[in-house]
Every structure is written in C-alpha cells, then in structure tokens.
Short mmCIF file of C-alpha atoms in Angstrom, two decimals:
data_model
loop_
_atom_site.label_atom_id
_atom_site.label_comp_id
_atom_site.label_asym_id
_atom_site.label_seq_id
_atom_site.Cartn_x
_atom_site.Cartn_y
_atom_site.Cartn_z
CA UNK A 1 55.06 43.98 -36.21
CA UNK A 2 56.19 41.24 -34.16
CA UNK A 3 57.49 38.48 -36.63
CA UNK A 4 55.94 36.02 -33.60
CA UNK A 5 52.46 37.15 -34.14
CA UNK A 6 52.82 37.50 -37.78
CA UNK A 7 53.84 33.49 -37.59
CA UNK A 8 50.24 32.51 -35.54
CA UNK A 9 48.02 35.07 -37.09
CA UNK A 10 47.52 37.04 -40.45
CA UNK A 11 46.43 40.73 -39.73
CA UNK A 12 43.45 41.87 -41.87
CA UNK A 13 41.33 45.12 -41.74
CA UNK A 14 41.27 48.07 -39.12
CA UNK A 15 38.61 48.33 -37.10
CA UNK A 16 39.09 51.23 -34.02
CA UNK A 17 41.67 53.53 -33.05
CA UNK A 18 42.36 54.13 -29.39
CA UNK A 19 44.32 56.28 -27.31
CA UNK A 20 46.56 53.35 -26.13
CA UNK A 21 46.59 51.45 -29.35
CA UNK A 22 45.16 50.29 -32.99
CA UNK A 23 42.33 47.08 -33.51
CA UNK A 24 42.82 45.01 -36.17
CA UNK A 25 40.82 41.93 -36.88
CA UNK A 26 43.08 38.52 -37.62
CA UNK A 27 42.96 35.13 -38.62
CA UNK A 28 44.00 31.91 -37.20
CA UNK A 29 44.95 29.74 -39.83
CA UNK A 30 45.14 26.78 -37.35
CA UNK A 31 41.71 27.45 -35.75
CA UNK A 32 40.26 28.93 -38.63
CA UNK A 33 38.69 31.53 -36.58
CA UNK A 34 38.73 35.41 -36.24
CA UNK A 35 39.69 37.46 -33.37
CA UNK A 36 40.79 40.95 -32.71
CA UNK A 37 44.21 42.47 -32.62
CA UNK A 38 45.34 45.48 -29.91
CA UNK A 39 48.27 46.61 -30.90
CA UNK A 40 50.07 49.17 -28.84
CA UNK A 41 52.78 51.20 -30.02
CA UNK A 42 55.61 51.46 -27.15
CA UNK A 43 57.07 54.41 -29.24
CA UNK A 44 53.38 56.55 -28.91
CA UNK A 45 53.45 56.21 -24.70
CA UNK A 46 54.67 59.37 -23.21
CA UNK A 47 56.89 59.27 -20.22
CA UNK A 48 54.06 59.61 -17.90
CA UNK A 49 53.93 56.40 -15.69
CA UNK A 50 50.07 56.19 -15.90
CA UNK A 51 50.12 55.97 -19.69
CA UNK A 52 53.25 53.09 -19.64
CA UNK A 53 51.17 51.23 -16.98
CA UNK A 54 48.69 50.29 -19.10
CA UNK A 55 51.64 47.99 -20.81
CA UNK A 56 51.20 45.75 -17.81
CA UNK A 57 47.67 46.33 -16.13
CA UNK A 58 45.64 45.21 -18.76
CA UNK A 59 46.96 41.42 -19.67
CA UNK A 60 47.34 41.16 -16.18
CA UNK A 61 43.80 41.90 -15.32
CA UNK A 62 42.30 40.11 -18.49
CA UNK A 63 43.91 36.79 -17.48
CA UNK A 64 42.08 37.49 -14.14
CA UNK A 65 39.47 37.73 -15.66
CA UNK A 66 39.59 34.96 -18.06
CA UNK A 67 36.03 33.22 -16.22
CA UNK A 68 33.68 35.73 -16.87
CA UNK A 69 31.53 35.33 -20.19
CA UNK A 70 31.13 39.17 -20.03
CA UNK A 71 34.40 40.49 -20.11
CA UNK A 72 36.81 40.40 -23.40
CA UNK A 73 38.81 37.19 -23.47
CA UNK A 74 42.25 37.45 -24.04
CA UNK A 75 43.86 34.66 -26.24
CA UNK A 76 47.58 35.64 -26.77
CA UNK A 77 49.82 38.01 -25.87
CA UNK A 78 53.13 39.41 -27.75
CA UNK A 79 55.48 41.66 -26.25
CA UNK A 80 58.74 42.69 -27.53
CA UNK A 81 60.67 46.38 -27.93
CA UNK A 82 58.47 48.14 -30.47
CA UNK A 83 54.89 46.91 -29.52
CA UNK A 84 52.61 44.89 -27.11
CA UNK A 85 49.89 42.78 -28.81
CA UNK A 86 46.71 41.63 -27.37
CA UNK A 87 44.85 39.18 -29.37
CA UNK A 88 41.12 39.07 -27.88
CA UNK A 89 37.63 37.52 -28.48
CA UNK A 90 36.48 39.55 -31.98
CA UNK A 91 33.30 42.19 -31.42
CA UNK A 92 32.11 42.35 -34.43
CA UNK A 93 28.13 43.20 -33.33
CA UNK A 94 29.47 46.63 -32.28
CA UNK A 95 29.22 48.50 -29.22
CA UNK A 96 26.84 50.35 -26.88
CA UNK A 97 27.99 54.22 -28.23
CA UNK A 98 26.71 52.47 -32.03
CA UNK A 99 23.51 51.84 -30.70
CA UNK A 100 22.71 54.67 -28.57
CA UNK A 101 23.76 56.83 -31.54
CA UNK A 102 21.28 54.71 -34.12
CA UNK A 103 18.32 54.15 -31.67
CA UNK A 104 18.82 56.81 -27.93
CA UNK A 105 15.82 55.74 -26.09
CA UNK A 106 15.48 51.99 -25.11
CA UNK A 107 12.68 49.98 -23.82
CA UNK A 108 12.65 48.63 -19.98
CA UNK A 109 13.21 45.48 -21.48
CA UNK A 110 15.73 45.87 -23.70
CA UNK A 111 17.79 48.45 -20.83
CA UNK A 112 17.40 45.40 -18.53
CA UNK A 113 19.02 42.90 -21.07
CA UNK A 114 22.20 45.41 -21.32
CA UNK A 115 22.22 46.17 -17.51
CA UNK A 116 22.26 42.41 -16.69
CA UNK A 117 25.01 41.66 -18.27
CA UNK A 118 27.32 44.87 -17.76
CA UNK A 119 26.54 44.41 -13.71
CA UNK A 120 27.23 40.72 -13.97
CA UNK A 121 31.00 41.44 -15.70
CA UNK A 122 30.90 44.56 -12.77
CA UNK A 123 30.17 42.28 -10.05
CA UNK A 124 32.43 39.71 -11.46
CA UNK A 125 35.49 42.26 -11.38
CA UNK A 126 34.92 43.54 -8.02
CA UNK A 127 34.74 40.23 -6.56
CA UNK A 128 38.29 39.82 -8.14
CA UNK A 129 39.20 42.85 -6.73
CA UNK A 130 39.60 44.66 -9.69
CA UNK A 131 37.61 48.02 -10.40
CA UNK A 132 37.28 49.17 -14.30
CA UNK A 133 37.64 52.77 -13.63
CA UNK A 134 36.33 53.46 -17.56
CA UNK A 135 33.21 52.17 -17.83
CA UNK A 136 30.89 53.71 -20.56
CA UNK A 137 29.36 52.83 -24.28
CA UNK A 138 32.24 52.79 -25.86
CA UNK A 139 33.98 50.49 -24.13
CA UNK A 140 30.59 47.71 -23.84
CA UNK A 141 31.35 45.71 -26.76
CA UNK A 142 28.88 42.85 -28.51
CA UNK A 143 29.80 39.85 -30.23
CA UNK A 144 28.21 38.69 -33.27
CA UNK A 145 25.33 36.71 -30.85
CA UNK A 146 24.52 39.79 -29.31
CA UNK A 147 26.45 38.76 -26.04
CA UNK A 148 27.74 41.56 -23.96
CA UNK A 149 31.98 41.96 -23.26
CA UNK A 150 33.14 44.79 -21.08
CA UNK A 151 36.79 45.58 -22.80
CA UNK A 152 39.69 48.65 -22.07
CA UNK A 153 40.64 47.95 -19.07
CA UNK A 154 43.83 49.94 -19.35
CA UNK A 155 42.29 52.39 -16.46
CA UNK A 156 42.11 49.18 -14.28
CA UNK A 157 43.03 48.63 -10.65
CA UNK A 158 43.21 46.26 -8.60
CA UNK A 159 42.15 46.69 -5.15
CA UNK A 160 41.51 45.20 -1.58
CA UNK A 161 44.12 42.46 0.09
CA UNK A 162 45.87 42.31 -3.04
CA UNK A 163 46.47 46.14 -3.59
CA UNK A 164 49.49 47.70 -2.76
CA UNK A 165 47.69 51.44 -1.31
CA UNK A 166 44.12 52.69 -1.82
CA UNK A 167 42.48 54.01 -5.13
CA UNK A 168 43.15 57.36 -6.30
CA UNK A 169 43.57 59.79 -9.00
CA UNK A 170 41.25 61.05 -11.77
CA UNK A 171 40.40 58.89 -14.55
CA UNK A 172 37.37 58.08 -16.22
CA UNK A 173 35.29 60.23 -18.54
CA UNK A 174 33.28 63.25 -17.71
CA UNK A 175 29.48 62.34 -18.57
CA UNK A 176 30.67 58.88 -16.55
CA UNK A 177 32.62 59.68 -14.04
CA UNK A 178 31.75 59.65 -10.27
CA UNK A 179 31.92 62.57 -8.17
CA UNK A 180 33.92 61.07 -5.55
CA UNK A 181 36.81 61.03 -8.30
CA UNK A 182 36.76 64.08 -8.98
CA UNK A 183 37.13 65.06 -4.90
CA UNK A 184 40.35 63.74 -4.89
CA UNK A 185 41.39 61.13 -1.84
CA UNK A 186 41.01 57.75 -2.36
CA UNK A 187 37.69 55.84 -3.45
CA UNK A 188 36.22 52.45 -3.68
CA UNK A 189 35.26 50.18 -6.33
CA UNK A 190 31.49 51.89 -6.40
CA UNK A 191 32.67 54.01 -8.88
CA UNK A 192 31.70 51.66 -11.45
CA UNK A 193 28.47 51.02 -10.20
CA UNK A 194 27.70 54.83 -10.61
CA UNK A 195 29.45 54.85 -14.21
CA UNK A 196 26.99 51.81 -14.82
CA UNK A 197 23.96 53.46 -13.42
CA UNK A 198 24.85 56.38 -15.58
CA UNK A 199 24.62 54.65 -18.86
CA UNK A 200 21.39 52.84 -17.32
CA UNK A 201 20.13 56.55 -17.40
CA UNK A 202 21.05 57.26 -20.47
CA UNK A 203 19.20 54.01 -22.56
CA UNK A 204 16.31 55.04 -20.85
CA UNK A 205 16.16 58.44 -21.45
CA UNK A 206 18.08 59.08 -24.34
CA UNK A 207 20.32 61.79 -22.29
CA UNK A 208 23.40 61.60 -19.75
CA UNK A 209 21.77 62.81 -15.97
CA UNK A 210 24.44 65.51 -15.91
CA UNK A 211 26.05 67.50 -18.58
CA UNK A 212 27.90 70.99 -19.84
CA UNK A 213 28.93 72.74 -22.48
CA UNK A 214 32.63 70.87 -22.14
CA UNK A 215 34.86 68.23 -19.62
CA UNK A 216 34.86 71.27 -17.31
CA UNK A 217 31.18 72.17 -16.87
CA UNK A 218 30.03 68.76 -17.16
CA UNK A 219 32.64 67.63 -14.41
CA UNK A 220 31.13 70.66 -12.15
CA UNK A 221 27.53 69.26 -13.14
CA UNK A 222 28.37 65.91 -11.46
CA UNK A 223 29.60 67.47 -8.46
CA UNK A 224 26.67 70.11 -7.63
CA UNK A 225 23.71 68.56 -9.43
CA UNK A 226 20.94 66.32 -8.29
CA UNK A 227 19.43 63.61 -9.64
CA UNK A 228 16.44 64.25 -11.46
CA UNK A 229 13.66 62.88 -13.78
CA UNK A 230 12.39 65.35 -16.46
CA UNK A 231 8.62 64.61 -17.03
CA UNK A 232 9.09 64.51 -20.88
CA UNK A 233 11.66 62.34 -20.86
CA UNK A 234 10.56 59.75 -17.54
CA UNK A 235 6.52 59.56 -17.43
CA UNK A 236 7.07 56.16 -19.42
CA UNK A 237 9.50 54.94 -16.91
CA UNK A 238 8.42 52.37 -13.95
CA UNK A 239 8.91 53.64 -11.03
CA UNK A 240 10.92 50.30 -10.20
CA UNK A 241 13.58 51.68 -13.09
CA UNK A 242 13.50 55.39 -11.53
CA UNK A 243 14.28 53.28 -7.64
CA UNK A 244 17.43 51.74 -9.05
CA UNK A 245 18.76 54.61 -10.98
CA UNK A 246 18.78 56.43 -7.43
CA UNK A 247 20.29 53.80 -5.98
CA UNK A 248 23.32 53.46 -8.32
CA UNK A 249 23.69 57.25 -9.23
CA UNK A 250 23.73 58.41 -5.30
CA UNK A 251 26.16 60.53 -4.11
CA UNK A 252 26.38 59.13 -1.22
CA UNK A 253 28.75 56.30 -1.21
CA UNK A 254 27.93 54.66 1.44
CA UNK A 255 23.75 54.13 0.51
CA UNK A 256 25.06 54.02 -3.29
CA UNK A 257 24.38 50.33 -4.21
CA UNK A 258 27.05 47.88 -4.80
CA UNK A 259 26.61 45.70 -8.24
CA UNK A 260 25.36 42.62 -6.37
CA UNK A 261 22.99 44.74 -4.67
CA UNK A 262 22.30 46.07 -8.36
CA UNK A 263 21.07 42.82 -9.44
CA UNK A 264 18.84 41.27 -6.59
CA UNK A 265 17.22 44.63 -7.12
CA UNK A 266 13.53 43.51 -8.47
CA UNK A 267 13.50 45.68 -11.74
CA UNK A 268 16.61 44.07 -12.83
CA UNK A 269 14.94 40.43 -11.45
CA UNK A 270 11.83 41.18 -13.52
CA UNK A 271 14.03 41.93 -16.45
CA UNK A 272 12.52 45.16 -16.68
CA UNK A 273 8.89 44.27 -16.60
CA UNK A 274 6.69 46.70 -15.02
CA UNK A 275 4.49 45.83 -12.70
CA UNK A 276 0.96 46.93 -13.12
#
C-alpha cells in the first residue's frame, strides 16, 4: 500500500471486489469520518489499453463530476508504481442489485424515487459531456440516508467538443446494454438512457425486457426483440410508466428520449402517481 495513504487514512474491512480493483472502507482520523477505499492493482491490468485506461478515466471524470449530489464523490487520490487509490464518499446502504435481489417488484412510487435520481446524475453527466457506458444495479450505490450515487465509471467517455473522435466499441453488460453498441460504428450518449430505462423495467416488473440463456443469446435478444408488456407481469402498471419505458428503451435513436426529456416526462413529474 501506498505509505501516503496509509499516513491520512487507516484501512479497515473489505467490502466488494471488482474487476478493476478491491473496496475497502477507511478512517480519517482527522475528520473522524468513514469513506471508501478503491484500490487498483497496476500489476492485475493486462496489456490491453482499454483495461490501463481506466487508470486515468475515472479520477478524471469524478473530479468532473465533483457537483452532482448523485454521483460518487471522490475525496483523494494516490498514485504511485504498484497501485492507484481512490478514496470516495462511503455506500454503506447498499446498492440497487441488493435490493432487487431481496424485494424484485417495486411500487410506481418507489421506481420513481430511484429513476429520479439515477436520470438526474445521467443528465448531469451528459451535460458534462461525459457518457457512463456501465450503467446497471450494481453500479447504483446508496448511502446510509438512502441517497442515490451512480459509481464505476471506469467504462466512461467523454464526448462532444471536448472528445478527441466519436464513441465506439462494445462495453457495457448484456441485460443493459443498447443495441446500437452492439452494431458497431460509433454511438451517442443515449446509450445510458436505454441502460437506465432498462433497469426502470426491471423494478417494475421484476424481469430484464430482454434475456437468454447466456451474454450471447441475451446480446441477440436486444438486437431482434421488441418491446413488450406481459399481462401477468404489467396489468398493475400505469399506462404513464408503460409511455416512458417506450420512450427510453426504443430502438430508434433518434425518437429514444434523452434524460432531460426523461424527467419532464409526467410519470416521473408525478413521482409515479397514477392518475385515475
């Protein structure tokens, strides 16, 4: 470990593994307060650029980001030949993945109070010009008020005046992903949006819109599947709810909403309250 961070913080318990890294919570003495600890081992990267990049991207974009009371904070950062360390507001309320695994279905309501603040942190990044490119459960993080961080952006890029050449390449993951990733070419930052509306799906319903038996099938679902609403899982669901799912999970890009479209839309005004 870096003796530096060792100096302004004392380690303490694991709390995630990632593929870029280990969590740790840790303890200012001089604030007497907690945060958490992403450490990643230099040694672990391979030699492939878009693993290594991640090294830079992501303290880069948090500190972009530093405004927005929905994304992870970053506090400190340590660098030096064995390992970079990002020290970052502490989650300890969980994530989305933990509750969608305890309780699958949500209420209107309580889909609107998690949709508000992911698309504000969305809307937040893209006026920044920077697009997540990961966004699902796992990486929607709550602190111990119940307040809403969107975290690992380590798939990050930034885009518009400030990039250097147009999005591209396939990242995400495969219930999440959008289909216009998985074309090839280059893409826009409305490939959140549809990772968002996915997720949206998915606390309403209890099940991901398209699926297979691995990455493979469930990547091929995304590409030739439509959109649909099983009866058994949707006759609860407002038709205002249904409206903005096929706005945000559209194909098309162009008609697919953009996350400040996503939140003047009135379901996510009404904060989910159907009308009658």
């Amino acid at each position: 470990m870096c003796d530096t961070l060792n100096n302004d913080y004392h380690l303490c318990e694991e709390l995630g593994r990632g593929r870029f890294g280990v969590v740790h919570r840790c303890y200012s003495p001089v604030s007497s307060s907690s945060f958490a600890c992403k450490s990643i081992a230099k040694r672990d990267l391979s030699s492939d650029p878009t693993d290594r990049r991640c090294l830079d991207v992501e303290p880069k974009i948090l500190r972009l980001l530093s405004a927005c009371p929905n994304v992870l904070r970053l506090h400190d950062v340590y660098d030096n030949d064995d390992y970079l360390h990002l020290v970052t507001d502490l989650c300890d309320g969980g994530d989305l993945y933990d509750r969608l695994s305890s309780s699958p279905r949500f209420s209107e309501r309580d889909t609107a109070a998690v949709a508000s603040q992911l698309m504000s942190a969305v809307a937040f990044c893209h006026r920044a010009g920077v697009a997540h490119r990961d966004i699902k459960p796992d990486n929607i993080l709550f602190d111990s008020r119940g307040a809403l961080k969107l975290a690992d952006f380590g798939s990050a890029e930034v885009f518009g005046a400030a990039a250097e050449e147009e999005m591209s390449g396939v990242v995400g993951t495969p219930y999440y992903v959008a289909p216009e990733v998985l074309m090839g070419g280059y893409y826009d930052e409305k490939v959140d949006v549809w990772s968002a509306g996915v997720i949206l799906y998915m606390m309403l319903a209890g099940v991901p819109p398209f699926y297979g038996d691995g990455p493979v099938e469930t990547f091929e679902a995304v590409l030739r599947e439509r959109l649909r609403f099983p009866t058994k899982l949707f006759q609860s669901v407002s038709p205002e709810a249904k409206d903005l799912l096929r706005k945000m999970i559209c194909k098309d890009v162009h008609r697919r909403f953009s996350a400040e479209q996503v939140l003047r839309h009135p379901w996510m005004v009404s904060g989910g309250e159907r009308e009658d």
